[in-house]
Amino acid sequence: MDNLLLAWELFRSGKRSRKDVMAFERGLEEHLFALWDDLCFGLYKHSPYAPFTIFDPKQRTIHKATVRDRVAHQAIVNIIEPYFEKHFIYDSFSCRIGKGTHAAVERLRSFLRSTSLNGTRTVYALKCDVRQFFASVNHQILLDLVGKRIGDAQTIALIQGVVESFEVSAGKGIPLGNLTSQLFANVYLHELDWYVKQKMRIRHYVRYCDDFVILTDSHAKATALAKEIDEFVRNCLDLSLHPNKVSVRTWEQGVDFLGYVLLPHATILRPKTKRRAIWRVTERNATSYLGLCSHANAYEIQRLIRNKVGLGFPK
């Protein structure tokens, strides 16, 4: 029960004003004890999802679980994440404590500096994106990977129920809105991380969710690496690289990664990111956009944002 109480505290952080969360909290003791009984006796059944669409910046369909299910997801992650976390590579940056987009960009920037000998040698960056990753996750492959680390049959059955509560096509797909999906994505793509680091022996590799960058010393080698990786993910993970999102660029040309473009003497915001920031900024979200700018050479964008929301520049 302690884990379920912790799951509730973690889940409700920043959400207490939402109607569905307030409704759950009004009968909190009853709801948590009922959920606890279902989890303990193997009676837990996942409820249907509520889909909605966001534009961030492209259109995405998010599938929202009920509060009860999301508390269960948090409890599951609390228990199983440590079994996987200790095996993940250092350079996997998505949805992990102490990681994140800015840490991933900084890691790539340090790799570019070191491999180019501070800009004195040409370095090629291979950037790849897995095609429709969340919609393509194979349930059986995922459950097999989870089963390698989790030996308890009741826990596996619980995880299987969560995995099979959603599909885009037969036996495939995990929902973007689930906390468990973030962990499952890292579990699934850890196989790619392991292959790149241990089999291909690539040192300079950074991954954030289904986007990753590899540094190498020639365009031809980068192209060959992309082909080999595509074959691996097709054969072993039932995935494929997005053919229109495989690019090879030098540092001098600019390496586009996670909303930033890395150049030898500057890190700038991606043009689409700049336009979105200026168009969408309000008093409520200005701090977030200014934080985004703070990790780049973006004085002019900061000025435009501050002027738009009437902040002005601090003295």
mmCIF file of C-alpha atoms in Angstrom:
data_model
loop_
_atom_site.group_PDB
_atom_site.id
_atom_site.type_symbol
_atom_site.label_atom_id
_atom_site.label_comp_id
_atom_site.label_asym_id
_atom_site.label_seq_id
_atom_site.Cartn_x
_atom_site.Cartn_y
_atom_site.Cartn_z
ATOM 1 C CA MET A 1 0.000 0.000 0.000
ATOM 2 C CA ASP A 2 2.937 2.345 0.654
ATOM 3 C CA ASN A 3 3.905 2.169 -3.016
ATOM 4 C CA LEU A 4 0.366 3.052 -4.062
ATOM 5 C CA LEU A 5 0.337 6.068 -1.728
ATOM 6 C CA LEU A 6 3.673 7.170 -3.168
ATOM 7 C CA ALA A 7 2.303 6.653 -6.676
ATOM 8 C CA TRP A 8 -0.652 8.887 -5.859
ATOM 9 C CA GLU A 9 1.599 11.644 -4.479
ATOM 10 C CA LEU A 10 3.840 11.521 -7.548
ATOM 11 C CA PHE A 11 0.916 11.386 -9.949
ATOM 12 C CA ARG A 12 -1.097 14.263 -8.500
ATOM 13 C CA SER A 13 1.847 16.688 -8.456
ATOM 14 C CA GLY A 14 0.817 19.646 -10.613
ATOM 15 C CA LYS A 15 -2.582 18.126 -11.412
ATOM 16 C CA ARG A 16 -4.681 18.750 -8.298
ATOM 17 C CA SER A 17 -6.866 21.374 -9.976
ATOM 18 C CA ARG A 18 -8.014 19.035 -12.751
ATOM 19 C CA LYS A 19 -11.597 17.831 -12.471
ATOM 20 C CA ASP A 20 -10.905 14.109 -12.831
ATOM 21 C CA VAL A 21 -8.109 14.278 -10.254
ATOM 22 C CA MET A 22 -10.294 16.198 -7.778
ATOM 23 C CA ALA A 23 -13.098 13.654 -8.242
ATOM 24 C CA PHE A 24 -10.704 10.783 -7.498
ATOM 25 C CA GLU A 25 -9.287 12.605 -4.469
ATOM 26 C CA ARG A 26 -12.742 13.130 -2.948
ATOM 27 C CA GLY A 27 -13.025 9.375 -2.464
ATOM 28 C CA LEU A 28 -9.281 8.803 -2.209
ATOM 29 C CA GLU A 29 -9.194 6.184 0.541
ATOM 30 C CA GLU A 30 -11.926 4.092 -1.056
ATOM 31 C CA HIS A 31 -10.395 4.377 -4.536
ATOM 32 C CA LEU A 32 -6.874 3.475 -3.419
ATOM 33 C CA PHE A 33 -7.963 0.495 -1.311
ATOM 34 C CA ALA A 34 -10.096 -0.822 -4.199
ATOM 35 C CA LEU A 35 -7.164 -0.445 -6.593
ATOM 36 C CA TRP A 36 -4.838 -2.091 -4.082
ATOM 37 C CA ASP A 37 -7.145 -5.101 -3.744
ATOM 38 C CA ASP A 38 -7.422 -5.486 -7.524
ATOM 39 C CA LEU A 39 -3.639 -5.294 -7.961
ATOM 40 C CA CYS A 40 -2.912 -7.732 -5.127
ATOM 41 C CA PHE A 41 -5.460 -10.347 -6.211
ATOM 42 C CA GLY A 42 -4.788 -10.111 -9.945
ATOM 43 C CA LEU A 43 -8.203 -8.572 -10.658
ATOM 44 C CA TYR A 44 -7.004 -5.278 -12.131
ATOM 45 C CA LYS A 45 -8.436 -4.480 -15.576
ATOM 46 C CA HIS A 46 -7.398 -1.460 -17.575
ATOM 47 C CA SER A 47 -10.181 0.956 -18.577
ATOM 48 C CA PRO A 48 -10.617 2.383 -22.113
ATOM 49 C CA TYR A 49 -8.642 5.456 -23.152
ATOM 50 C CA ALA A 50 -9.953 8.907 -24.060
ATOM 51 C CA PRO A 51 -8.207 10.154 -27.230
ATOM 52 C CA PHE A 52 -7.520 13.816 -27.940
ATOM 53 C CA THR A 53 -5.354 15.698 -30.431
ATOM 54 C CA ILE A 54 -2.510 18.116 -29.797
ATOM 55 C CA PHE A 55 -0.335 20.152 -32.160
ATOM 56 C CA ASP A 56 3.221 20.246 -30.776
ATOM 57 C CA PRO A 57 4.185 21.274 -33.446
ATOM 58 C CA LYS A 58 2.816 18.480 -35.620
ATOM 59 C CA GLN A 59 -0.510 16.801 -35.017
ATOM 60 C CA ARG A 60 -0.388 13.967 -32.479
ATOM 61 C CA THR A 61 -3.127 11.838 -30.970
ATOM 62 C CA ILE A 62 -2.741 11.343 -27.217
ATOM 63 C CA HIS A 63 -4.650 8.569 -25.470
ATOM 64 C CA LYS A 64 -5.480 9.533 -21.902
ATOM 65 C CA ALA A 65 -6.073 6.838 -19.308
ATOM 66 C CA THR A 66 -8.367 7.289 -16.311
ATOM 67 C CA VAL A 67 -6.910 8.636 -13.064
ATOM 68 C CA ARG A 68 -7.201 5.159 -11.539
ATOM 69 C CA ASP A 69 -5.167 3.651 -14.359
ATOM 70 C CA ARG A 70 -2.579 6.419 -14.277
ATOM 71 C CA VAL A 71 -2.029 5.868 -10.560
ATOM 72 C CA ALA A 72 -1.564 2.170 -11.339
ATOM 73 C CA HIS A 73 0.927 3.074 -14.089
ATOM 74 C CA GLN A 74 2.916 5.185 -11.631
ATOM 75 C CA ALA A 75 2.942 2.347 -9.110
ATOM 76 C CA ILE A 76 4.163 -0.109 -11.756
ATOM 77 C CA VAL A 77 6.955 2.233 -12.862
ATOM 78 C CA ASN A 78 8.011 2.818 -9.241
ATOM 79 C CA ILE A 79 8.541 -0.921 -8.809
ATOM 80 C CA ILE A 80 10.058 -2.045 -12.110
ATOM 81 C CA GLU A 81 12.060 0.962 -13.332
ATOM 82 C CA PRO A 82 15.115 0.285 -11.101
ATOM 83 C CA TYR A 83 15.495 -3.186 -12.652
ATOM 84 C CA PHE A 84 15.981 -1.557 -16.062
ATOM 85 C CA GLU A 85 17.589 1.766 -15.210
ATOM 86 C CA LYS A 86 20.849 0.212 -14.050
ATOM 87 C CA HIS A 87 21.271 -1.456 -17.457
ATOM 88 C CA PHE A 88 20.571 1.605 -19.630
ATOM 89 C CA ILE A 89 23.541 3.271 -21.303
ATOM 90 C CA TYR A 90 24.716 6.677 -20.128
ATOM 91 C CA ASP A 91 23.900 8.340 -23.462
ATOM 92 C CA SER A 92 20.177 7.539 -23.448
ATOM 93 C CA PHE A 93 18.529 10.801 -22.353
ATOM 94 C CA SER A 94 14.760 10.433 -22.618
ATOM 95 C CA CYS A 95 12.561 10.346 -19.488
ATOM 96 C CA ARG A 96 15.354 9.571 -17.049
ATOM 97 C CA ILE A 97 16.290 11.350 -13.832
ATOM 98 C CA GLY A 98 19.127 13.803 -14.412
ATOM 99 C CA LYS A 99 18.828 13.570 -18.198
ATOM 100 C CA GLY A 100 16.518 15.383 -20.645
ATOM 101 C CA THR A 101 16.727 17.322 -23.896
ATOM 102 C CA HIS A 102 19.205 19.965 -22.750
ATOM 103 C CA ALA A 103 21.576 17.358 -21.311
ATOM 104 C CA ALA A 104 21.360 15.418 -24.587
ATOM 105 C CA VAL A 105 22.191 18.516 -26.646
ATOM 106 C CA GLU A 106 25.109 19.369 -24.353
ATOM 107 C CA ARG A 107 26.427 15.800 -24.589
ATOM 108 C CA LEU A 108 26.282 15.938 -28.392
ATOM 109 C CA ARG A 109 28.013 19.327 -28.353
ATOM 110 C CA SER A 110 30.846 17.897 -26.222
ATOM 111 C CA PHE A 111 31.173 14.934 -28.610
ATOM 112 C CA LEU A 112 31.382 17.308 -31.592
ATOM 113 C CA ARG A 113 34.131 19.301 -29.912
ATOM 114 C CA SER A 114 36.203 16.272 -28.964
ATOM 115 C CA THR A 115 35.854 14.327 -32.226
ATOM 116 C CA SER A 116 36.610 17.414 -34.340
ATOM 117 C CA LEU A 117 39.599 18.328 -32.163
ATOM 118 C CA ASN A 118 37.915 21.650 -31.408
ATOM 119 C CA GLY A 119 36.850 22.238 -34.971
ATOM 120 C CA THR A 120 40.135 21.379 -36.676
ATOM 121 C CA ARG A 121 38.878 18.141 -38.248
ATOM 122 C CA THR A 122 35.690 17.483 -40.222
ATOM 123 C CA VAL A 123 33.116 15.390 -38.379
ATOM 124 C CA TYR A 124 29.973 13.888 -39.918
ATOM 125 C CA ALA A 125 26.783 13.562 -37.898
ATOM 126 C CA LEU A 126 24.328 10.825 -38.863
ATOM 127 C CA LYS A 127 20.891 11.751 -37.536
ATOM 128 C CA CYS A 128 18.082 9.170 -37.633
ATOM 129 C CA ASP A 129 14.463 8.887 -36.536
ATOM 130 C CA VAL A 130 12.503 5.664 -36.054
ATOM 131 C CA ARG A 131 9.385 5.703 -38.230
ATOM 132 C CA GLN A 132 6.173 5.951 -36.146
ATOM 133 C CA PHE A 133 7.900 4.417 -33.150
ATOM 134 C CA PHE A 134 5.099 4.399 -30.571
ATOM 135 C CA ALA A 135 2.577 3.076 -33.092
ATOM 136 C CA SER A 136 4.998 0.338 -34.199
ATOM 137 C CA VAL A 137 6.113 -1.198 -30.885
ATOM 138 C CA ASN A 138 5.525 -4.949 -31.114
ATOM 139 C CA HIS A 139 3.741 -6.122 -27.951
ATOM 140 C CA GLN A 140 5.315 -9.569 -27.898
ATOM 141 C CA ILE A 141 8.840 -8.256 -28.391
ATOM 142 C CA LEU A 142 8.266 -5.702 -25.625
ATOM 143 C CA LEU A 143 6.907 -8.315 -23.218
ATOM 144 C CA ASP A 144 9.839 -10.630 -23.994
ATOM 145 C CA LEU A 145 12.272 -7.803 -23.207
ATOM 146 C CA VAL A 146 10.457 -6.984 -19.959
ATOM 147 C CA GLY A 147 10.505 -10.679 -19.043
ATOM 148 C CA LYS A 148 14.299 -10.722 -19.214
ATOM 149 C CA ARG A 149 14.484 -8.451 -16.147
ATOM 150 C CA ILE A 150 11.220 -9.147 -14.304
ATOM 151 C CA GLY A 151 10.738 -12.708 -13.083
ATOM 152 C CA ASP A 152 7.549 -12.398 -11.030
ATOM 153 C CA ALA A 153 4.617 -13.964 -12.910
ATOM 154 C CA GLN A 154 1.953 -11.734 -11.337
ATOM 155 C CA THR A 155 3.912 -8.586 -12.199
ATOM 156 C CA ILE A 156 4.390 -9.779 -15.779
ATOM 157 C CA ALA A 157 0.650 -10.460 -16.056
ATOM 158 C CA LEU A 158 -0.080 -6.947 -14.788
ATOM 159 C CA ILE A 159 2.348 -5.410 -17.301
ATOM 160 C CA GLN A 160 0.867 -7.524 -20.080
ATOM 161 C CA GLY A 161 -2.579 -6.150 -19.250
ATOM 162 C CA VAL A 162 -1.281 -2.591 -19.542
ATOM 163 C CA VAL A 163 0.574 -3.279 -22.797
ATOM 164 C CA GLU A 164 -2.429 -5.025 -24.368
ATOM 165 C CA SER A 165 -4.862 -2.319 -23.238
ATOM 166 C CA PHE A 166 -3.973 -0.369 -26.383
ATOM 167 C CA GLU A 167 -3.079 -1.124 -29.976
ATOM 168 C CA VAL A 168 -2.831 0.785 -33.244
ATOM 169 C CA SER A 169 -2.820 -2.395 -35.299
ATOM 170 C CA ALA A 170 -2.965 -6.040 -34.271
ATOM 171 C CA GLY A 171 -0.406 -6.580 -31.486
ATOM 172 C CA LYS A 172 1.318 -3.244 -32.065
ATOM 173 C CA GLY A 173 1.430 0.188 -30.507
ATOM 174 C CA ILE A 174 1.749 1.839 -27.094
ATOM 175 C CA PRO A 175 -0.064 5.080 -26.185
ATOM 176 C CA LEU A 176 1.806 8.376 -26.095
ATOM 177 C CA GLY A 177 0.001 9.462 -22.921
ATOM 178 C CA ASN A 178 1.070 6.660 -20.558
ATOM 179 C CA LEU A 179 3.900 7.013 -18.035
ATOM 180 C CA THR A 180 4.591 3.324 -18.619
ATOM 181 C CA SER A 181 5.084 4.038 -22.334
ATOM 182 C CA GLN A 182 8.071 6.253 -21.525
ATOM 183 C CA LEU A 183 9.756 3.422 -19.658
ATOM 184 C CA PHE A 184 8.724 0.828 -22.249
ATOM 185 C CA ALA A 185 10.238 3.008 -24.994
ATOM 186 C CA ASN A 186 13.594 2.979 -23.209
ATOM 187 C CA VAL A 187 13.365 -0.764 -22.579
ATOM 188 C CA TYR A 188 12.590 -1.392 -26.255
ATOM 189 C CA LEU A 189 15.238 0.934 -27.682
ATOM 190 C CA HIS A 190 17.878 -0.202 -25.191
ATOM 191 C CA GLU A 191 18.304 -3.082 -27.626
ATOM 192 C CA LEU A 192 19.311 -0.538 -30.279
ATOM 193 C CA ASP A 193 21.612 1.205 -27.779
ATOM 194 C CA TRP A 194 23.293 -2.076 -26.906
ATOM 195 C CA TYR A 195 23.731 -3.035 -30.565
ATOM 196 C CA VAL A 196 25.242 0.339 -31.486
ATOM 197 C CA LYS A 197 27.596 0.450 -28.495
ATOM 198 C CA GLN A 198 28.564 -3.213 -28.095
ATOM 199 C CA LYS A 199 28.255 -4.738 -31.562
ATOM 200 C CA MET A 200 29.017 -1.781 -33.810
ATOM 201 C CA ARG A 201 31.503 -0.384 -31.258
ATOM 202 C CA ILE A 202 30.365 3.206 -31.792
ATOM 203 C CA ARG A 203 31.547 5.566 -29.098
ATOM 204 C CA HIS A 204 29.873 8.848 -30.042
ATOM 205 C CA TYR A 205 26.161 8.098 -29.964
ATOM 206 C CA VAL A 206 23.355 10.075 -28.313
ATOM 207 C CA ARG A 207 19.694 9.007 -28.206
ATOM 208 C CA TYR A 208 16.598 10.823 -27.023
ATOM 209 C CA CYS A 209 13.521 8.593 -27.404
ATOM 210 C CA ASP A 210 13.400 7.584 -31.091
ATOM 211 C CA ASP A 211 15.830 10.287 -32.325
ATOM 212 C CA PHE A 212 19.546 9.554 -32.290
ATOM 213 C CA VAL A 213 22.818 10.927 -33.616
ATOM 214 C CA ILE A 214 26.076 9.122 -34.405
ATOM 215 C CA LEU A 215 29.351 10.895 -35.166
ATOM 216 C CA THR A 216 31.806 9.473 -37.675
ATOM 217 C CA ASP A 217 34.665 10.601 -39.909
ATOM 218 C CA SER A 218 33.173 10.172 -43.387
ATOM 219 C CA HIS A 219 29.908 10.558 -45.276
ATOM 220 C CA ALA A 220 30.251 7.060 -46.755
ATOM 221 C CA LYS A 221 30.715 5.490 -43.319
ATOM 222 C CA ALA A 222 27.671 7.353 -41.963
ATOM 223 C CA THR A 223 25.525 6.080 -44.843
ATOM 224 C CA ALA A 224 26.727 2.515 -44.259
ATOM 225 C CA LEU A 225 25.960 2.791 -40.535
ATOM 226 C CA ALA A 226 22.409 3.949 -41.281
ATOM 227 C CA LYS A 227 21.857 0.938 -43.532
ATOM 228 C CA GLU A 228 23.162 -1.492 -40.912
ATOM 229 C CA ILE A 229 21.053 0.039 -38.143
ATOM 230 C CA ASP A 230 17.936 -0.068 -40.318
ATOM 231 C CA GLU A 231 18.523 -3.767 -40.947
ATOM 232 C CA PHE A 232 18.947 -4.400 -37.232
ATOM 233 C CA VAL A 233 15.778 -2.608 -36.126
ATOM 234 C CA ARG A 234 13.790 -4.302 -38.912
ATOM 235 C CA ASN A 235 15.019 -7.790 -38.086
ATOM 236 C CA CYS A 236 15.143 -7.578 -34.284
ATOM 237 C CA LEU A 237 12.645 -4.906 -33.223
ATOM 238 C CA ASP A 238 10.071 -4.905 -36.042
ATOM 239 C CA LEU A 239 10.798 -1.213 -36.655
ATOM 240 C CA SER A 240 12.304 0.863 -39.455
ATOM 241 C CA LEU A 241 14.144 4.139 -39.816
ATOM 242 C CA HIS A 242 12.182 6.978 -41.377
ATOM 243 C CA PRO A 243 13.765 7.323 -44.859
ATOM 244 C CA ASN A 244 13.029 11.068 -45.007
ATOM 245 C CA LYS A 245 14.586 11.698 -41.607
ATOM 246 C CA VAL A 246 17.984 10.100 -42.124
ATOM 247 C CA SER A 247 20.509 12.877 -42.705
ATOM 248 C CA VAL A 248 24.277 13.247 -42.776
ATOM 249 C CA ARG A 249 25.712 16.713 -42.088
ATOM 250 C CA THR A 250 28.988 18.169 -40.957
ATOM 251 C CA TRP A 251 29.244 20.321 -37.842
ATOM 252 C CA GLU A 252 29.974 23.287 -40.101
ATOM 253 C CA GLN A 253 26.679 22.703 -41.939
ATOM 254 C CA GLY A 254 24.812 22.503 -38.632
ATOM 255 C CA VAL A 255 23.531 19.449 -36.735
ATOM 256 C CA ASP A 256 19.779 19.640 -36.069
ATOM 257 C CA PHE A 257 18.835 17.870 -32.817
ATOM 258 C CA LEU A 258 15.935 18.284 -30.386
ATOM 259 C CA GLY A 259 14.934 21.767 -31.500
ATOM 260 C CA TYR A 260 18.469 23.161 -31.687
ATOM 261 C CA VAL A 261 21.015 23.487 -34.506
ATOM 262 C CA LEU A 262 24.582 22.921 -33.312
ATOM 263 C CA LEU A 263 27.343 24.854 -35.109
ATOM 264 C CA PRO A 264 31.066 25.157 -34.258
ATOM 265 C CA HIS A 265 30.759 28.662 -32.798
ATOM 266 C CA ALA A 266 27.109 28.753 -31.734
ATOM 267 C CA THR A 267 24.039 26.731 -30.844
ATOM 268 C CA ILE A 268 20.908 28.261 -32.304
ATOM 269 C CA LEU A 269 17.216 27.438 -32.222
ATOM 270 C CA ARG A 270 15.806 25.484 -35.138
ATOM 271 C CA PRO A 271 13.897 27.916 -37.432
ATOM 272 C CA LYS A 272 10.594 26.103 -36.787
ATOM 273 C CA THR A 273 11.220 26.284 -33.049
ATOM 274 C CA LYS A 274 11.861 30.043 -33.261
ATOM 275 C CA ARG A 275 8.683 30.643 -35.233
ATOM 276 C CA ARG A 276 6.628 28.534 -32.836
ATOM 277 C CA ALA A 277 8.061 30.324 -29.793
ATOM 278 C CA ILE A 278 7.255 33.779 -31.152
ATOM 279 C CA TRP A 279 3.789 32.748 -32.353
ATOM 280 C CA ARG A 280 2.676 30.837 -29.250
ATOM 281 C CA VAL A 281 4.295 32.683 -26.363
ATOM 282 C CA THR A 282 1.966 34.050 -23.685
ATOM 283 C CA GLU A 283 2.464 35.266 -20.120
ATOM 284 C CA ARG A 284 1.746 31.725 -18.897
ATOM 285 C CA ASN A 285 4.349 29.934 -21.003
ATOM 286 C CA ALA A 286 6.958 32.701 -21.470
ATOM 287 C CA THR A 287 9.230 31.225 -18.787
ATOM 288 C CA SER A 288 9.375 27.901 -20.641
ATOM 289 C CA TYR A 289 10.252 29.541 -23.949
ATOM 290 C CA LEU A 290 12.861 31.761 -22.316
ATOM 291 C CA GLY A 291 14.338 28.646 -20.717
ATOM 292 C CA LEU A 292 14.538 27.070 -24.159
ATOM 293 C CA CYS A 293 16.378 30.139 -25.436
ATOM 294 C CA SER A 294 18.775 30.141 -22.489
ATOM 295 C CA HIS A 295 20.461 27.010 -23.846
ATOM 296 C CA ALA A 296 21.209 28.654 -27.190
ATOM 297 C CA ASN A 297 22.649 31.813 -28.690
ATOM 298 C CA ALA A 298 19.196 33.356 -28.949
ATOM 299 C CA TYR A 299 19.398 36.924 -27.659
ATOM 300 C CA GLU A 300 17.195 38.312 -30.428
ATOM 301 C CA ILE A 301 14.476 35.678 -29.857
ATOM 302 C CA GLN A 302 14.558 36.352 -26.112
ATOM 303 C CA ARG A 303 14.109 40.046 -26.823
ATOM 304 C CA LEU A 304 11.096 39.400 -29.078
ATOM 305 C CA ILE A 305 9.506 37.071 -26.509
ATOM 306 C CA ARG A 306 10.002 39.511 -23.636
ATOM 307 C CA ASN A 307 8.645 42.404 -25.665
ATOM 308 C CA LYS A 308 5.585 40.410 -26.738
ATOM 309 C CA VAL A 309 4.579 39.558 -23.165
ATOM 310 C CA GLY A 310 5.718 42.883 -21.713
ATOM 311 C CA LEU A 311 8.556 41.569 -19.575
ATOM 312 C CA GLY A 312 11.419 43.705 -20.818
ATOM 313 C CA PHE A 313 15.031 42.745 -20.074
ATOM 314 C CA PRO A 314 16.392 42.504 -16.539
ATOM 315 C CA LYS A 315 19.098 45.012 -15.668
#
